[in-house]
PDB file of C-alpha atoms in Angstrom:
ATOM      1  CA  MET A   1      47.333 -20.460 172.018  1.00 83.00           C
ATOM      2  CA  SER A   2      47.928 -17.497 174.293  1.00 87.00           C
ATOM      3  CA  LEU A   3      46.832 -13.983 173.338  1.00 91.00           C
ATOM      4  CA  THR A   4      50.503 -13.040 173.100  1.00 90.00           C
ATOM      5  CA  ASP A   5      51.174 -15.828 170.591  1.00 90.00           C
ATOM      6  CA  GLU A   6      48.055 -14.878 168.629  1.00 92.00           C
ATOM      7  CA  LEU A   7      49.133 -11.256 168.347  1.00 93.00           C
ATOM      8  CA  LEU A   8      52.699 -12.265 167.496  1.00 91.00           C
ATOM      9  CA  ALA A   9      51.344 -14.337 164.608  1.00 92.00           C
ATOM     10  CA  LYS A  10      49.299 -11.370 163.353  1.00 92.00           C
ATOM     11  CA  LEU A  11      52.414  -9.190 163.286  1.00 93.00           C
ATOM     12  CA  GLN A  12      54.400 -11.526 161.037  1.00 92.00           C
ATOM     13  CA  GLY A  13      54.997 -10.578 157.423  1.00 92.00           C
ATOM     14  CA  ALA A  14      54.267  -7.025 156.302  1.00 91.00           C
ATOM     15  CA  PRO A  15      53.719  -5.548 159.814  1.00 91.00           C
ATOM     16  CA  LEU A  16      57.070  -6.927 160.963  1.00 93.00           C
ATOM     17  CA  GLN A  17      58.770  -5.455 157.899  1.00 93.00           C
ATOM     18  CA  GLN A  18      57.166  -2.078 158.571  1.00 92.00           C
ATOM     19  CA  VAL A  19      58.420  -2.089 162.151  1.00 93.00           C
ATOM     20  CA  SER A  20      61.933  -3.127 161.123  1.00 94.00           C
ATOM     21  CA  GLN A  21      62.050  -0.357 158.510  1.00 94.00           C
ATOM     22  CA  GLN A  22      60.807   2.216 161.004  1.00 92.00           C
ATOM     23  CA  LEU A  23      63.475   1.214 163.523  1.00 94.00           C
ATOM     24  CA  GLY A  24      66.218   0.782 160.920  1.00 94.00           C
ATOM     25  CA  ILE A  25      66.978  -2.821 161.930  1.00 95.00           C
ATOM     26  CA  SER A  26      66.760  -6.211 160.235  1.00 94.00           C
ATOM     27  CA  ASP A  27      63.578  -8.286 160.187  1.00 93.00           C
ATOM     28  CA  THR A  28      65.332 -10.868 162.361  1.00 91.00           C
ATOM     29  CA  GLN A  29      66.256  -8.242 164.963  1.00 91.00           C
ATOM     30  CA  ALA A  30      62.726  -6.819 164.892  1.00 93.00           C
ATOM     31  CA  SER A  31      61.175 -10.271 165.296  1.00 91.00           C
ATOM     32  CA  GLY A  32      63.366 -11.029 168.324  1.00 88.00           C
ATOM     33  CA  ALA A  33      62.664  -7.662 169.919  1.00 89.00           C
ATOM     34  CA  ILE A  34      58.890  -7.943 169.406  1.00 91.00           C
ATOM     35  CA  SER A  35      58.955 -11.499 170.805  1.00 87.00           C
ATOM     36  CA  ALA A  36      60.638 -10.140 173.935  1.00 85.00           C
ATOM     37  CA  ALA A  37      58.514  -7.001 174.302  1.00 89.00           C
ATOM     38  CA  LEU A  38      55.013  -8.445 173.824  1.00 90.00           C
ATOM     39  CA  PRO A  39      55.120 -10.830 176.818  1.00 86.00           C
ATOM     40  CA  VAL A  40      56.290  -7.960 179.007  1.00 86.00           C
ATOM     41  CA  LEU A  41      53.449  -5.698 177.844  1.00 90.00           C
ATOM     42  CA  MET A  42      50.808  -8.426 178.217  1.00 89.00           C
ATOM     43  CA  GLY A  43      52.150  -9.528 181.576  1.00 85.00           C
ATOM     44  CA  ALA A  44      52.178  -5.987 182.920  1.00 86.00           C
ATOM     45  CA  LEU A  45      48.585  -5.450 181.762  1.00 90.00           C
ATOM     46  CA  GLY A  46      47.642  -8.655 183.561  1.00 88.00           C
ATOM     47  CA  ASN A  47      49.335  -7.274 186.649  1.00 85.00           C
ATOM     48  CA  ASN A  48      47.355  -4.037 186.427  1.00 86.00           C
ATOM     49  CA  ALA A  49      44.039  -5.783 185.753  1.00 89.00           C
ATOM     50  CA  ALA A  50      44.453  -7.888 188.903  1.00 87.00           C
ATOM     51  CA  GLN A  51      43.240  -4.823 190.825  1.00 86.00           C
ATOM     52  CA  PRO A  52      39.500  -4.040 190.393  1.00 87.00           C
ATOM     53  CA  GLN A  53      40.211  -0.343 189.814  1.00 88.00           C
ATOM     54  CA  GLY A  54      42.859  -1.159 187.218  1.00 88.00           C
ATOM     55  CA  ALA A  55      40.608  -3.642 185.429  1.00 90.00           C
ATOM     56  CA  GLN A  56      37.761  -1.124 185.285  1.00 90.00           C
ATOM     57  CA  ALA A  57      40.024   1.606 183.908  1.00 89.00           C
ATOM     58  CA  LEU A  58      41.470  -0.729 181.303  1.00 89.00           C
ATOM     59  CA  LEU A  59      38.012  -1.919 180.221  1.00 89.00           C
ATOM     60  CA  GLY A  60      36.862   1.686 179.831  1.00 87.00           C
ATOM     61  CA  ALA A  61      39.892   2.525 177.717  1.00 85.00           C
ATOM     62  CA  LEU A  62      39.404  -0.532 175.504  1.00 85.00           C
ATOM     63  CA  GLN A  63      35.696   0.112 174.931  1.00 82.00           C
ATOM     64  CA  ASN A  64      35.826   3.890 174.587  1.00 80.00           C
ATOM     65  CA  ASN A  65      39.096   4.474 172.747  1.00 76.00           C
ATOM     66  CA  HIS A  66      40.265   1.303 171.052  1.00 77.00           C
ATOM     67  CA  SER A  67      37.170  -0.569 169.878  1.00 72.00           C
ATOM     68  CA  GLY A  68      36.575  -1.025 166.156  1.00 73.00           C
ATOM     69  CA  LEU A  69      40.201  -0.421 165.225  1.00 76.00           C
ATOM     70  CA  ASP A  70      41.941  -2.988 163.048  1.00 77.00           C
ATOM     71  CA  LEU A  71      45.621  -3.680 163.616  1.00 79.00           C
ATOM     72  CA  GLY A  72      46.606  -2.564 160.125  1.00 80.00           C
ATOM     73  CA  SER A  73      45.180   0.925 160.530  1.00 81.00           C
ATOM     74  CA  VAL A  74      46.660   1.258 164.019  1.00 85.00           C
ATOM     75  CA  LEU A  75      50.092   0.212 162.762  1.00 83.00           C
ATOM     76  CA  GLY A  76      49.829   2.658 159.874  1.00 82.00           C
ATOM     77  CA  SER A  77      48.852   5.447 162.245  1.00 83.00           C
ATOM     78  CA  VAL A  78      51.651   4.682 164.711  1.00 82.00           C
ATOM     79  CA  LEU A  79      54.240   4.461 161.937  1.00 79.00           C
ATOM     80  CA  GLY A  80      52.933   7.549 160.214  1.00 71.00           C
ATOM     81  CA  GLY A  81      55.797   9.586 161.621  1.00 52.00           C
ATOM     82  CA  GLY A  82      53.747  12.689 162.303  1.00 45.00           C
ATOM     83  CA  GLY A  83      55.661  13.332 165.513  1.00 44.00           C
ATOM     84  CA  GLY A  84      52.493  13.500 167.616  1.00 44.00           C
ATOM     85  CA  GLY A  85      49.092  11.869 167.627  1.00 47.00           C
ATOM     86  CA  ALA A  86      49.316   8.120 167.855  1.00 41.00           C
ATOM     87  CA  ALA A  87      53.053   8.058 168.536  1.00 37.00           C
ATOM     88  CA  SER A  88      52.788  10.280 171.606  1.00 43.00           C
ATOM     89  CA  ASP A  89      49.716   8.340 172.715  1.00 79.00           C
ATOM     90  CA  GLY A  90      51.864   5.210 172.659  1.00 87.00           C
ATOM     91  CA  ALA A  91      54.147   6.895 175.156  1.00 86.00           C
ATOM     92  CA  GLY A  92      51.145   7.817 177.296  1.00 86.00           C
ATOM     93  CA  ILE A  93      49.827   4.245 177.277  1.00 88.00           C
ATOM     94  CA  LEU A  94      53.259   2.954 178.336  1.00 90.00           C
ATOM     95  CA  GLY A  95      53.295   5.351 181.260  1.00 87.00           C
ATOM     96  CA  HIS A  96      50.077   3.821 182.570  1.00 83.00           C
ATOM     97  CA  ILE A  97      51.116   0.229 181.889  1.00 85.00           C
ATOM     98  CA  PHE A  98      54.535   0.413 183.547  1.00 84.00           C
ATOM     99  CA  GLY A  99      54.293   3.429 185.832  1.00 80.00           C
ATOM    100  CA  GLY A 100      57.586   4.130 187.545  1.00 80.00           C
ATOM    101  CA  SER A 101      59.132   0.979 186.066  1.00 81.00           C
ATOM    102  CA  GLN A 102      59.089   2.169 182.449  1.00 85.00           C
ATOM    103  CA  GLN A 103      62.743   3.221 182.406  1.00 85.00           C
ATOM    104  CA  LYS A 104      63.770  -0.120 183.921  1.00 82.00           C
ATOM    105  CA  VAL A 105      61.779  -1.995 181.295  1.00 83.00           C
ATOM    106  CA  GLU A 106      63.284  -0.010 178.419  1.00 86.00           C
ATOM    107  CA  THR A 107      66.811  -0.471 179.770  1.00 84.00           C
ATOM    108  CA  GLY A 108      66.292  -4.192 180.347  1.00 80.00           C
ATOM    109  CA  LEU A 109      64.795  -4.686 176.905  1.00 84.00           C
ATOM    110  CA  ALA A 110      67.707  -2.825 175.324  1.00 85.00           C
ATOM    111  CA  GLN A 111      70.196  -5.092 177.098  1.00 80.00           C
ATOM    112  CA  ALA A 112      68.221  -8.222 176.229  1.00 77.00           C
ATOM    113  CA  THR A 113      67.778  -7.418 172.536  1.00 81.00           C
ATOM    114  CA  GLN A 114      71.130  -5.704 171.909  1.00 84.00           C
ATOM    115  CA  LEU A 115      69.269  -2.670 170.557  1.00 89.00           C
ATOM    116  CA  ASP A 116      69.932   0.842 171.807  1.00 91.00           C
ATOM    117  CA  SER A 117      67.515   2.331 174.319  1.00 87.00           C
ATOM    118  CA  GLY A 118      66.097   4.763 171.775  1.00 91.00           C
ATOM    119  CA  ARG A 119      65.002   1.947 169.493  1.00 93.00           C
ATOM    120  CA  THR A 120      63.550  -0.141 172.319  1.00 92.00           C
ATOM    121  CA  SER A 121      61.594   2.856 173.577  1.00 92.00           C
ATOM    122  CA  GLN A 122      60.300   3.470 170.053  1.00 93.00           C
ATOM    123  CA  LEU A 123      59.380  -0.209 169.684  1.00 94.00           C
ATOM    124  CA  LEU A 124      57.353  -0.184 172.910  1.00 94.00           C
ATOM    125  CA  GLN A 125      55.566   2.988 171.779  1.00 92.00           C
ATOM    126  CA  ILE A 126      54.674   1.257 168.507  1.00 92.00           C
ATOM    127  CA  LEU A 127      53.476  -1.919 170.217  1.00 94.00           C
ATOM    128  CA  ALA A 128      51.444  -0.363 173.050  1.00 93.00           C
ATOM    129  CA  PRO A 129      48.569   0.972 170.858  1.00 91.00           C
ATOM    130  CA  ILE A 130      48.619  -2.267 168.830  1.00 92.00           C
ATOM    131  CA  VAL A 131      48.261  -4.359 172.001  1.00 92.00           C
ATOM    132  CA  MET A 132      45.367  -2.176 173.177  1.00 90.00           C
ATOM    133  CA  ALA A 133      43.557  -2.414 169.820  1.00 88.00           C
ATOM    134  CA  PHE A 134      44.062  -6.188 169.799  1.00 90.00           C
ATOM    135  CA  LEU A 135      42.712  -6.571 173.340  1.00 91.00           C
ATOM    136  CA  ALA A 136      39.733  -4.374 172.443  1.00 88.00           C
ATOM    137  CA  GLN A 137      38.923  -6.780 169.592  1.00 86.00           C
ATOM    138  CA  ARG A 138      39.347  -9.896 171.699  1.00 87.00           C
ATOM    139  CA  LEU A 139      38.231  -8.879 175.195  1.00 84.00           C
ATOM    140  CA  GLY A 140      36.585  -5.462 175.100  1.00 70.00           C
ATOM    141  CA  GLY A 141      33.270  -6.220 173.426  1.00 69.00           C
ATOM    142  CA  GLY A 142      29.968  -4.807 174.588  1.00 66.00           C
ATOM    143  CA  GLN A 143      29.247  -7.776 176.863  1.00 72.00           C
ATOM    144  CA  ALA A 144      32.630  -7.575 178.576  1.00 79.00           C
ATOM    145  CA  ASP A 145      32.963  -6.598 182.214  1.00 88.00           C
ATOM    146  CA  ALA A 146      35.909  -5.758 184.435  1.00 89.00           C
ATOM    147  CA  GLY A 147      35.779  -9.153 186.151  1.00 91.00           C
ATOM    148  CA  SER A 148      36.002 -11.177 182.941  1.00 91.00           C
ATOM    149  CA  LEU A 149      38.747  -8.892 181.635  1.00 90.00           C
ATOM    150  CA  SER A 150      40.713  -9.320 184.841  1.00 91.00           C
ATOM    151  CA  GLN A 151      40.293 -13.092 184.665  1.00 92.00           C
ATOM    152  CA  ALA A 152      41.345 -13.300 181.007  1.00 91.00           C
ATOM    153  CA  LEU A 153      44.426 -11.148 181.499  1.00 90.00           C
ATOM    154  CA  GLY A 154      45.276 -12.992 184.703  1.00 89.00           C
ATOM    155  CA  GLN A 155      45.265 -16.265 182.774  1.00 90.00           C
ATOM    156  CA  GLU A 156      47.339 -14.655 180.029  1.00 88.00           C
ATOM    157  CA  LYS A 157      49.860 -13.439 182.588  1.00 85.00           C
ATOM    158  CA  GLN A 158      50.207 -16.992 183.943  1.00 84.00           C
ATOM    159  CA  GLN A 159      50.612 -18.436 180.442  1.00 84.00           C
ATOM    160  CA  VAL A 160      53.203 -15.816 179.559  1.00 77.00           C
ATOM    161  CA  GLN A 161      55.144 -16.504 182.735  1.00 74.00           C
ATOM    162  CA  GLN A 162      55.077 -20.265 182.126  1.00 76.00           C
ATOM    163  CA  GLN A 163      56.188 -19.867 178.514  1.00 71.00           C
ATOM    164  CA  VAL A 164      59.016 -17.548 179.439  1.00 66.00           C
ATOM    165  CA  GLN A 165      60.169 -19.865 182.226  1.00 65.00           C
ATOM    166  CA  GLN A 166      60.086 -22.883 179.900  1.00 66.00           C
ATOM    167  CA  GLN A 167      61.785 -21.148 177.013  1.00 59.00           C
ATOM    168  CA  GLY A 168      64.185 -19.038 179.028  1.00 56.00           C
ATOM    169  CA  GLY A 169      65.296 -16.516 176.475  1.00 54.00           C
ATOM    170  CA  ILE A 170      65.681 -12.788 176.642  1.00 50.00           C
ATOM    171  CA  ALA A 171      62.304 -11.919 178.140  1.00 53.00           C
ATOM    172  CA  GLY A 172      62.676 -14.030 181.278  1.00 54.00           C
ATOM    173  CA  GLY A 173      64.414 -11.874 183.862  1.00 55.00           C
ATOM    174  CA  LEU A 174      62.880  -8.735 182.408  1.00 58.00           C
ATOM    175  CA  LEU A 175      59.334 -10.088 182.701  1.00 57.00           C
ATOM    176  CA  GLY A 176      59.966 -11.223 186.262  1.00 56.00           C
ATOM    177  CA  SER A 177      61.221  -7.826 187.340  1.00 55.00           C
ATOM    178  CA  VAL A 178      58.170  -6.093 185.861  1.00 54.00           C
ATOM    179  CA  LEU A 179      55.570  -8.485 187.254  1.00 53.00           C
ATOM    180  CA  ASP A 180      57.093  -8.566 190.728  1.00 49.00           C
ATOM    181  CA  GLN A 181      56.590  -4.859 191.275  1.00 45.00           C
ATOM    182  CA  ASP A 182      54.025  -4.015 193.933  1.00 39.00           C
ATOM    183  CA  GLY A 183      51.660  -1.545 192.367  1.00 41.00           C
ATOM    184  CA  ASP A 184      54.012   0.794 190.509  1.00 40.00           C
ATOM    185  CA  GLY A 185      52.440  -0.084 187.192  1.00 40.00           C
ATOM    186  CA  GLN A 186      48.796   0.068 188.163  1.00 39.00           C
ATOM    187  CA  PHE A 187      46.516   2.071 185.940  1.00 29.00           C
ATOM    188  CA  GLY A 188      45.629   5.465 187.350  1.00 32.00           C
ATOM    189  CA  VAL A 189      41.929   5.680 186.605  1.00 30.00           C
ATOM    190  CA  SER A 190      41.614   9.451 186.354  1.00 31.00           C
ATOM    191  CA  ASP A 191      44.851   9.828 184.411  1.00 29.00           C
ATOM    192  CA  LEU A 192      43.916   7.102 181.952  1.00 28.00           C
ATOM    193  CA  LEU A 193      40.476   8.576 181.360  1.00 30.00           C
ATOM    194  CA  LYS A 194      42.029  12.002 180.743  1.00 31.00           C
ATOM    195  CA  LEU A 195      43.711  10.513 177.677  1.00 28.00           C
ATOM    196  CA  GLY A 196      40.180   9.861 176.450  1.00 27.00           C
ATOM    197  CA  GLY A 197      39.723  10.090 172.706  1.00 25.00           C
ATOM    198  CA  ASN A 198      43.314  11.230 172.462  1.00 28.00           C
ATOM    199  CA  LEU A 199      44.463   7.614 172.604  1.00 29.00           C
ATOM    200  CA  LEU A 200      45.566   6.394 169.187  1.00 27.00           C
ATOM    201  CA  GLY A 201      45.034   9.838 167.716  1.00 29.00           C
ATOM    202  CA  GLY A 202      41.260   9.760 168.155  1.00 31.00           C
ATOM    203  CA  LYS A 203      39.204  12.947 168.099  1.00 30.00           C
ATOM    204  CA  ARG A 204      38.517  14.751 171.339  1.00 27.00           C
TER     205      ARG A 204
END
């Protein structure tokens, strides 16, 4: 099972209902949108981690800002509706994951899921901190290093691409356009570290 499939399974049930309520859409719509968005997020992270600098920055963020967080508490924080904190951090994480391609991703996801761009943007901001907390649990332990993280996310990117190609579906062309970019979405090390404890509403 890929990491994307594992996380998708964890988001079924109550988390899915929370997301659908937050976005004001049906559970079926939310499930389809999450199924399209997660492969794009995971694939883009795999793209970023292919560069040593990007892998090192991502590992630092996972270990320093996202470790020890369970998905339930992250989801509750993101959906808390405070207008800042975790929600704005989600936007910051997306900026580092997608770089200059973020608008293209949001537009493509909106077209693919038949949701308006505001809802797709909100969905990505909800999912980004969840993905980071999940990866911190699975890949960001104390023994982890940038090389193993890069390898794991590289394998995930390949699995995601194969699944999307086999299944077709709404994520296909969107995923391809994101993963084919040449460096736009790389993590900026200094910028990412500036987020520091601010990620996911942590204390400075």
